[in-house]
Short mmCIF file of C-alpha atoms and ligand atoms in Angstrom, two decimals:
data_model
loop_
_atom_site.label_atom_id
_atom_site.label_comp_id
_atom_site.label_asym_id
_atom_site.label_seq_id
_atom_site.Cartn_x
_atom_site.Cartn_y
_atom_site.Cartn_z
CA MET A 1 151.12 64.22 8.92
CA ASN A 2 147.41 65.83 6.97
CA ILE A 3 145.70 68.60 8.35
CA GLN A 4 142.59 67.11 10.10
CA ARG A 5 138.80 67.99 8.43
CA ASN A 6 135.78 67.70 10.49
CA ALA A 7 133.95 64.34 9.39
CA GLY A 8 130.23 65.74 9.46
CA ALA A 9 127.63 65.26 11.93
CA ALA A 10 129.41 63.66 14.64
CA ASP A 11 131.12 66.75 15.10
CA LEU A 12 128.76 68.47 14.71
CA GLU A 13 128.53 70.07 18.13
CA ARG A 14 132.10 69.98 18.69
CA VAL A 15 132.18 72.86 16.09
CA ALA A 16 129.30 74.31 17.94
CA GLY A 17 131.48 74.06 21.26
CA ALA A 18 134.18 76.23 19.11
CA PHE A 19 131.71 78.91 17.63
CA ARG A 20 130.89 79.21 21.76
CA ALA A 21 134.25 79.26 22.78
CA GLY A 22 134.96 81.50 20.15
CA GLU A 23 132.76 84.21 20.93
CA HIS A 24 135.17 85.27 24.05
CA VAL A 25 138.74 84.00 22.64
CA TYR A 26 137.64 86.57 19.30
CA ALA A 27 136.38 89.70 21.88
CA ARG A 28 139.67 89.71 23.68
CA GLU A 29 142.06 89.35 20.22
CA GLY A 30 140.00 92.36 19.18
CA SER A 31 137.43 90.88 16.94
CA PRO A 32 134.17 91.84 18.17
CA LEU A 33 133.04 91.46 14.41
CA TYR A 34 134.07 87.62 14.98
CA ALA A 35 132.80 87.89 18.74
CA ASN A 36 129.58 88.27 17.52
CA LEU A 37 129.48 86.29 14.44
CA ALA A 38 130.58 83.06 16.45
CA ARG A 39 127.58 83.43 19.49
CA ALA A 40 125.00 83.83 17.18
CA GLY A 41 126.85 80.99 14.78
CA ALA A 42 126.49 78.20 17.62
CA ASP A 43 123.08 78.11 17.64
CA ASP A 44 122.40 77.93 13.98
CA PRO A 45 122.39 74.73 12.62
CA ALA A 46 123.18 75.68 8.88
CA ILE A 47 126.35 77.63 9.92
CA VAL A 48 127.41 75.09 12.18
CA GLU A 49 127.74 72.70 9.72
CA LEU A 50 129.25 74.58 6.94
CA ALA A 51 131.78 75.49 9.20
CA GLY A 52 132.51 71.67 9.53
CA HIS A 53 133.85 71.36 6.61
CA GLY A 54 136.55 73.11 7.57
CA MET A 55 139.76 72.50 9.75
CA ALA A 56 139.11 70.69 12.70
CA GLY A 57 140.01 72.57 15.33
CA ALA A 58 139.00 75.97 13.76
CA PRO A 59 135.52 75.71 12.78
CA PRO A 60 134.79 79.12 13.34
CA VAL A 61 137.70 81.59 12.22
CA HIS A 62 138.31 79.44 9.36
CA LEU A 63 134.53 80.14 8.14
CA PHE A 64 135.33 83.59 8.84
CA THR A 65 138.09 83.74 6.77
CA SER A 66 136.72 82.27 3.74
CA VAL A 67 133.82 84.82 3.92
CA HIS A 68 136.42 87.34 4.47
CA PHE A 69 138.31 86.50 1.42
CA MET A 70 135.56 86.74 -1.09
CA LEU A 71 134.98 89.81 -0.16
CA LEU A 72 138.43 90.64 -0.01
CA GLY A 73 138.43 89.86 -3.67
CA GLY A 74 135.66 92.43 -4.46
CA LEU A 75 132.45 90.35 -4.40
CA ASP A 76 130.09 93.41 -4.09
CA ASP A 77 128.22 92.88 -0.85
CA PRO A 78 126.19 94.53 1.72
CA LEU A 79 128.00 92.55 4.54
CA ALA A 80 131.05 94.13 3.19
CA ARG A 81 130.14 97.34 5.25
CA PHE A 82 130.45 95.08 8.55
CA PHE A 83 134.51 94.74 7.83
CA PRO A 84 136.66 97.65 9.26
CA THR A 85 139.33 96.45 5.91
CA LEU A 86 136.70 97.31 3.79
CA THR A 87 134.85 100.84 4.96
CA GLU A 88 135.90 103.23 6.75
CA ASN A 89 132.97 103.40 8.84
CA PRO A 90 131.89 100.37 9.70
CA ALA A 91 128.55 99.45 10.79
CA PRO A 92 128.18 98.09 14.21
CA PRO A 93 129.10 94.31 14.85
CA GLU A 94 125.71 93.37 16.55
CA ASP A 95 123.88 93.77 13.47
CA ALA A 96 125.79 91.56 11.13
CA TYR A 97 124.63 88.38 11.89
CA PRO A 98 121.48 87.84 9.23
CA GLY A 99 123.92 89.48 6.68
CA PHE A 100 126.26 86.85 7.28
CA ARG A 101 124.08 83.89 7.60
CA ARG A 102 122.52 85.26 4.08
CA PHE A 103 126.05 85.64 2.30
CA CYS A 104 126.90 82.09 3.57
CA LEU A 105 124.04 80.33 2.07
CA ARG A 106 124.09 81.84 -0.98
CA HIS A 107 128.00 81.15 -0.99
CA TYR A 108 127.47 77.63 0.32
CA ASP A 109 129.46 75.97 -2.55
CA GLU A 110 132.40 78.50 -3.01
CA LEU A 111 132.88 78.15 0.97
CA LYS A 112 132.81 74.96 1.17
CA HIS A 113 135.29 74.64 -1.13
CA LEU A 114 137.71 77.28 -0.13
CA LEU A 115 137.12 75.22 3.49
CA GLN A 116 138.26 72.15 1.87
CA THR A 117 141.11 73.31 -0.04
CA ARG A 118 142.68 76.11 2.16
CA SER A 119 144.12 76.18 5.59
CA VAL A 120 144.04 78.83 8.18
CA GLN A 121 147.63 79.77 8.70
CA MET A 122 147.54 82.83 10.97
CA THR A 123 151.00 84.65 11.21
CA TYR A 124 151.99 88.10 11.66
CA PRO A 125 155.24 89.74 11.90
CA ASP A 126 154.56 91.07 15.61
CA ARG A 127 154.89 87.61 16.40
CA CYS A 128 158.76 88.11 15.57
CA ARG A 129 159.23 90.08 19.39
CA ASN A 130 159.11 87.03 20.72
CA LEU A 131 161.62 85.35 18.57
CA VAL A 132 164.30 88.32 19.15
CA PRO A 133 164.94 87.62 21.95
CA PRO A 134 165.89 83.62 22.02
CA LEU A 135 167.26 84.25 18.66
CA SER A 136 169.98 87.03 20.35
CA LEU A 137 171.06 84.55 22.61
CA VAL A 138 170.99 81.72 20.53
CA ALA A 139 173.52 83.83 18.57
CA ASP A 140 175.89 84.56 21.10
CA LEU A 141 176.33 80.73 22.21
CA ALA A 142 176.51 79.45 18.61
CA GLY A 143 177.80 82.09 16.41
CA GLU A 144 177.21 83.68 13.01
CA PRO A 145 175.54 84.13 10.65
CA LEU A 146 173.17 81.80 12.03
CA ASN A 147 171.21 79.71 9.61
CA LEU A 148 167.81 79.14 9.92
CA ILE A 149 165.24 76.53 9.75
CA GLU A 150 161.68 77.24 10.29
CA ILE A 151 158.89 74.01 11.23
CA GLY A 152 155.28 75.14 10.27
CA CYS A 153 156.45 78.36 8.18
CA SER A 154 152.85 79.70 7.32
CA ALA A 155 153.68 82.66 4.77
CA GLY A 156 156.99 83.40 5.87
CA VAL A 157 157.32 86.36 7.95
CA LEU A 158 158.89 84.99 11.03
CA LEU A 159 161.92 84.09 8.35
CA VAL A 160 162.78 87.65 8.04
CA PHE A 161 162.48 88.61 11.48
CA ASP A 162 165.97 90.36 10.70
CA ARG A 163 163.97 93.00 8.46
CA TYR A 164 162.03 94.37 10.71
CA ALA A 165 162.61 97.21 13.52
CA TYR A 166 162.06 96.35 17.49
CA GLU A 167 161.82 98.30 20.18
CA LEU A 168 161.25 95.97 22.85
CA ARG A 169 163.03 97.13 26.39
CA GLY A 170 160.82 100.05 26.78
CA ASP A 171 163.69 102.88 26.79
CA GLY A 172 163.09 104.07 24.01
CA GLU A 173 165.89 101.70 22.02
CA ARG A 174 165.72 100.81 18.77
CA ILE A 175 166.99 97.51 16.80
CA GLY A 176 167.09 96.59 13.56
CA PRO A 177 167.60 97.58 9.97
CA ALA A 178 167.46 101.93 9.02
CA ASP A 179 165.00 100.86 5.80
CA ALA A 180 162.73 98.51 8.52
CA PRO A 181 159.23 99.12 6.56
CA PHE A 182 157.58 99.30 10.12
CA VAL A 183 159.09 98.60 14.45
CA LEU A 184 157.46 96.43 16.37
CA GLN A 185 156.90 97.74 20.07
CA GLY A 186 157.07 95.13 22.83
CA ARG A 187 158.15 94.98 26.06
CA VAL A 188 160.88 92.01 27.55
CA VAL A 189 161.63 91.74 30.49
CA GLY A 190 165.47 90.28 31.53
CA GLY A 191 167.12 87.43 29.28
CA PRO A 192 169.93 88.55 27.09
CA ALA A 193 171.18 91.81 25.49
CA LEU A 194 169.02 92.01 22.38
CA ARG A 195 170.64 92.20 18.77
CA ILE A 196 169.92 91.29 14.98
CA PRO A 197 171.66 88.43 14.35
CA GLN A 198 173.65 88.15 11.22
CA ILE A 199 171.77 85.33 9.10
CA GLY A 200 172.83 83.22 6.42
CA ARG A 201 170.61 80.36 4.93
CA ARG A 202 167.01 80.56 5.56
CA THR A 203 164.69 77.24 5.78
CA GLY A 204 160.65 77.24 5.23
CA ILE A 205 158.94 74.26 6.05
CA ASP A 206 155.21 73.81 5.79
CA LEU A 207 152.18 71.58 5.02
CA ASN A 208 150.73 74.08 2.71
CA LEU A 209 153.54 76.60 1.37
CA ILE A 210 152.26 80.27 0.69
CA ASP A 211 153.68 81.81 -2.32
CA PRO A 212 153.56 85.73 -1.59
CA ARG A 213 153.90 86.83 -4.68
CA SER A 214 150.35 84.99 -5.77
CA GLY A 215 148.01 87.16 -5.48
CA GLU A 216 145.31 84.82 -3.97
CA ASP A 217 147.85 83.03 -1.28
CA ARG A 218 148.33 86.79 -0.45
CA ARG A 219 144.65 88.07 -0.32
CA TRP A 220 144.12 84.38 1.83
CA MET A 221 146.82 85.48 4.43
CA LEU A 222 145.50 88.84 4.59
CA ALA A 223 141.64 87.65 5.01
CA THR A 224 143.26 85.49 7.78
CA CYS A 225 143.78 89.22 10.42
CA PHE A 226 141.43 89.76 12.08
CA PRO A 227 139.20 92.88 9.70
CA GLU A 228 139.46 95.23 12.84
CA LEU A 229 143.47 94.29 13.37
CA LEU A 230 144.43 97.18 10.43
CA GLY A 231 147.89 97.43 11.61
CA GLN A 232 148.33 94.05 12.01
CA GLN A 233 147.20 93.52 8.37
CA ALA A 234 149.00 96.19 6.91
CA ARG A 235 152.24 95.18 8.74
CA LEU A 236 151.79 91.29 7.27
CA ALA A 237 151.40 93.00 3.79
CA GLN A 238 154.44 94.55 4.11
CA ALA A 239 156.31 91.78 5.24
CA MET A 240 154.89 89.23 2.49
CA ASP A 241 156.82 92.12 0.18
CA ILE A 242 160.10 91.47 2.04
CA VAL A 243 159.38 87.66 1.83
CA ALA A 244 158.86 87.69 -1.51
CA GLU A 245 162.97 89.22 -2.12
CA THR A 246 164.41 87.16 -0.20
CA ASP A 247 166.02 84.06 -1.01
CA ILE A 248 164.34 81.01 1.18
CA ARG A 249 164.33 77.64 0.31
CA TRP A 250 160.75 76.26 0.69
CA LEU A 251 159.79 72.99 1.57
CA GLU A 252 156.35 71.62 1.24
CA GLY A 253 155.07 68.77 3.70
CA ASP A 254 155.44 67.42 7.11
CA ALA A 255 158.30 68.87 9.44
CA LEU A 256 158.65 65.27 10.10
CA LEU A 257 159.34 63.92 6.66
CA HIS A 258 161.81 66.87 5.76
CA LEU A 259 163.16 67.75 8.81
CA PRO A 260 166.45 65.13 8.91
CA GLN A 261 166.98 66.38 5.59
CA ALA A 262 167.05 69.72 5.63
CA LEU A 263 169.36 69.87 8.77
CA ALA A 264 171.78 67.66 6.80
CA GLU A 265 171.89 70.16 4.24
CA THR A 266 172.28 72.96 6.41
CA PRO A 267 175.63 74.25 7.38
CA ASP A 268 176.69 75.06 11.53
CA PRO A 269 175.52 77.44 12.78
CA VAL A 270 171.74 76.55 13.07
CA CYS A 271 168.75 76.99 14.89
CA VAL A 272 164.93 75.28 14.24
CA TYR A 273 162.11 77.39 15.43
CA HIS A 274 158.93 76.74 15.77
CA SER A 275 155.88 79.07 16.90
CA ALA A 276 152.29 78.34 16.62
CA CYS A 277 153.01 75.07 15.52
CA LEU A 278 153.39 71.88 17.44
CA MET A 279 150.07 73.06 19.55
CA TYR A 280 148.76 71.57 16.94
CA TRP A 281 150.65 68.14 16.91
CA PRO A 282 149.55 65.06 18.67
CA ALA A 283 152.25 64.30 21.60
CA GLY A 284 153.56 61.38 19.45
CA ALA A 285 154.23 63.27 16.72
CA ARG A 286 155.92 66.17 19.16
CA ALA A 287 158.12 63.07 20.34
CA ALA A 288 159.17 62.36 17.20
CA LEU A 289 160.56 65.52 16.05
CA ARG A 290 162.49 65.29 19.50
CA GLN A 291 163.80 62.24 18.78
CA GLN A 292 165.07 63.81 14.98
CA PHE A 293 166.53 66.61 17.08
CA ILE A 294 168.57 63.79 19.40
CA GLU A 295 169.65 61.26 16.47
CA ALA A 296 170.65 64.49 14.59
CA SER A 297 172.51 66.11 17.12
CA ARG A 298 175.24 63.59 17.39
CA ALA A 299 177.77 65.06 15.87
CA ARG A 300 176.90 68.27 15.70
CA THR A 301 175.18 71.17 17.85
CA ILE A 302 171.87 71.82 17.51
CA TYR A 303 169.93 74.86 18.63
CA ARG A 304 165.90 74.73 18.73
CA VAL A 305 164.15 78.00 19.44
CA GLY A 306 159.83 77.10 20.25
CA ILE A 307 157.31 79.74 20.85
CA GLU A 308 154.16 77.77 21.84
CA PRO A 309 151.81 77.57 24.54
CA SER A 310 152.41 75.04 27.21
CA GLU A 311 150.43 72.40 28.99
CA ARG A 312 151.25 74.84 32.46
CA LEU A 313 149.42 77.98 30.77
CA ASP A 314 147.00 76.18 29.70
CA SER A 315 144.95 76.27 32.61
CA VAL A 316 145.01 80.02 31.51
CA MET A 317 143.84 79.36 27.80
CA ARG A 318 141.19 77.79 29.48
CA GLY A 319 139.84 80.22 31.50
CA ALA A 320 139.34 82.63 28.35
CA ALA A 321 137.99 80.18 26.49
CA ASP A 322 135.34 80.11 29.44
CA GLY A 323 134.56 83.88 28.99
CA GLU A 324 136.35 84.87 32.09
CA ALA A 325 138.08 87.91 31.57
CA ARG A 326 142.28 87.94 31.00
CA ASP A 327 144.76 90.78 30.46
CA ALA A 328 146.83 90.51 27.53
CA ALA A 329 149.67 91.29 29.05
CA LEU A 330 149.49 87.92 30.66
CA PRO A 331 151.56 85.10 29.99
CA SER A 332 149.73 82.78 26.84
CA GLY A 333 153.08 80.68 26.14
CA GLU A 334 156.29 80.35 26.55
CA VAL A 335 159.80 80.46 24.30
CA SER A 336 162.21 77.57 25.33
CA VAL A 337 165.64 77.56 24.03
CA THR A 338 167.35 73.94 23.58
CA ARG A 339 170.90 72.69 22.49
CA TYR A 340 171.08 69.32 21.22
CA ARG A 341 174.83 67.90 21.25
CA ASP A 342 176.26 64.80 21.27
CA GLY A 343 172.94 63.17 21.53
CA ARG A 344 172.22 64.77 24.71
CA VAL A 345 169.60 67.47 25.37
CA ASP A 346 171.97 69.81 27.37
CA MET A 347 170.31 73.21 28.16
CA GLN A 348 166.61 74.55 28.54
CA VAL A 349 165.93 78.06 28.93
CA VAL A 350 162.50 79.18 29.53
CA ALA A 351 160.77 82.21 29.17
CA GLU A 352 157.13 83.36 29.52
CA SER A 353 155.67 85.02 26.88
CA SER A 354 152.31 86.62 25.58
CA VAL A 355 151.99 86.73 22.20
CA THR A 356 149.26 89.53 21.88
CA SER A 357 151.38 92.24 23.90
CA GLY A 358 154.31 91.05 22.64
CA THR A 359 156.08 90.94 26.24
CA VAL A 360 158.34 88.36 27.23
CA THR A 361 159.87 87.81 30.66
CA TRP A 362 162.83 85.46 31.74
CA PRO A 363 163.54 83.58 34.47
CA THR A 364 165.80 85.82 37.24
C1 SAM B 1 149.28 79.13 13.03
S1 SAM B 1 150.31 78.81 12.02
C2 SAM B 1 151.88 79.86 12.89
C3 SAM B 1 152.71 80.24 11.32
C4 SAM B 1 154.25 80.99 12.22
N1 SAM B 1 154.69 79.81 12.77
C5 SAM B 1 153.81 81.78 13.27
O1 SAM B 1 153.78 81.75 14.20
O2 SAM B 1 153.37 82.95 12.86
C6 SAM B 1 150.99 77.19 11.57
C7 SAM B 1 151.74 76.55 10.64
O3 SAM B 1 151.99 75.64 11.05
C8 SAM B 1 152.02 74.43 9.77
N2 SAM B 1 151.64 73.07 10.08
C9 SAM B 1 151.43 72.21 11.01
N3 SAM B 1 151.83 71.05 11.24
C10 SAM B 1 152.67 71.27 10.45
C11 SAM B 1 154.11 69.60 10.06
N4 SAM B 1 153.15 68.75 10.53
N5 SAM B 1 154.66 70.27 9.25
C12 SAM B 1 155.03 71.38 8.25
N6 SAM B 1 154.15 72.49 9.08
C13 SAM B 1 153.07 72.08 9.92
C14 SAM B 1 150.79 75.02 9.47
O4 SAM B 1 150.37 74.70 8.04
C15 SAM B 1 150.78 76.75 9.42
O5 SAM B 1 151.07 77.22 8.65
#
């Protein structure tokens, strides 16, 4: 499965629509700068055309990330004064568009090259707040050390979730190593006793691997952070430092090609997980993945954790895109735990989650 690029003129109206929807999404996610750029960009054919060279499904943020990447590289341009990652006192985001447009047209070829060669693989360690509850449960059921395989691992920061500290119950109790670089706070309601399981092997599969030791790859990942979210960007940098020094087996390419072999080479107990990844897959690919789990479980037990937006919650997401105000604590996804054994799908636990606030609510 290849990442789809926008094909050209026929897609431009769809790209403009993504800018319009992006205005509300970025405002909600905490980026007034990107919200302003998306609003003005929607009616600017030159910017829509440029963004159309990027990944289908992510046109505005792909272009904004590419601009951010060039500025983080030290390019001397007045546009930098609108980016909180580049200046202590950023200029008002409402004034940013003319400078953004001029930057895009002046650097058209470099930006087009970035759009055609790099993917938006947004990831941040804060997402591990949603991973700790299901992995606590899986470790209780499957035993330890738990061997992990992540589908769509991006920079691998979810594969080292056990190296961060957490306060997730709202009672001040902290779990995680004493030397953790940061503490992630969230709100987990119900579910299993939370703990950091002992981890065995770690395998990361991604269409495009990110090398946390490469300056360019690191800068690209930092550029995917919204420029207002300085804490998130700082934690991502620290997390990539940990990934760089951790023994992880990396497999590049479509997970559907790699998973059967990766599972065969991973001892029990094993847990495969995916977060913000299958949401981009067509239904046929998701069904093929399910079948792979079923086949691989004929002689063993395999646990699977999914942290993805669900169809049931899709209407909430659409409401946000249409401009409806939405509380960050409202559910935006689901956490599922599935056990495959003897070719049967034996168990499913589904909790609601909000990626933004780190809230996970388990069924009572
Ligand atoms: C939005 S990122 C999420 C990264 C991480 N799982 C997280 O939650 O922070 C989605 C990742 O899935 C990867 N991906 C998408 N489809 C894939 C496939 N078929 N096989 C492997 N990786 C895939 C993308 O390259 C990207 O790095």
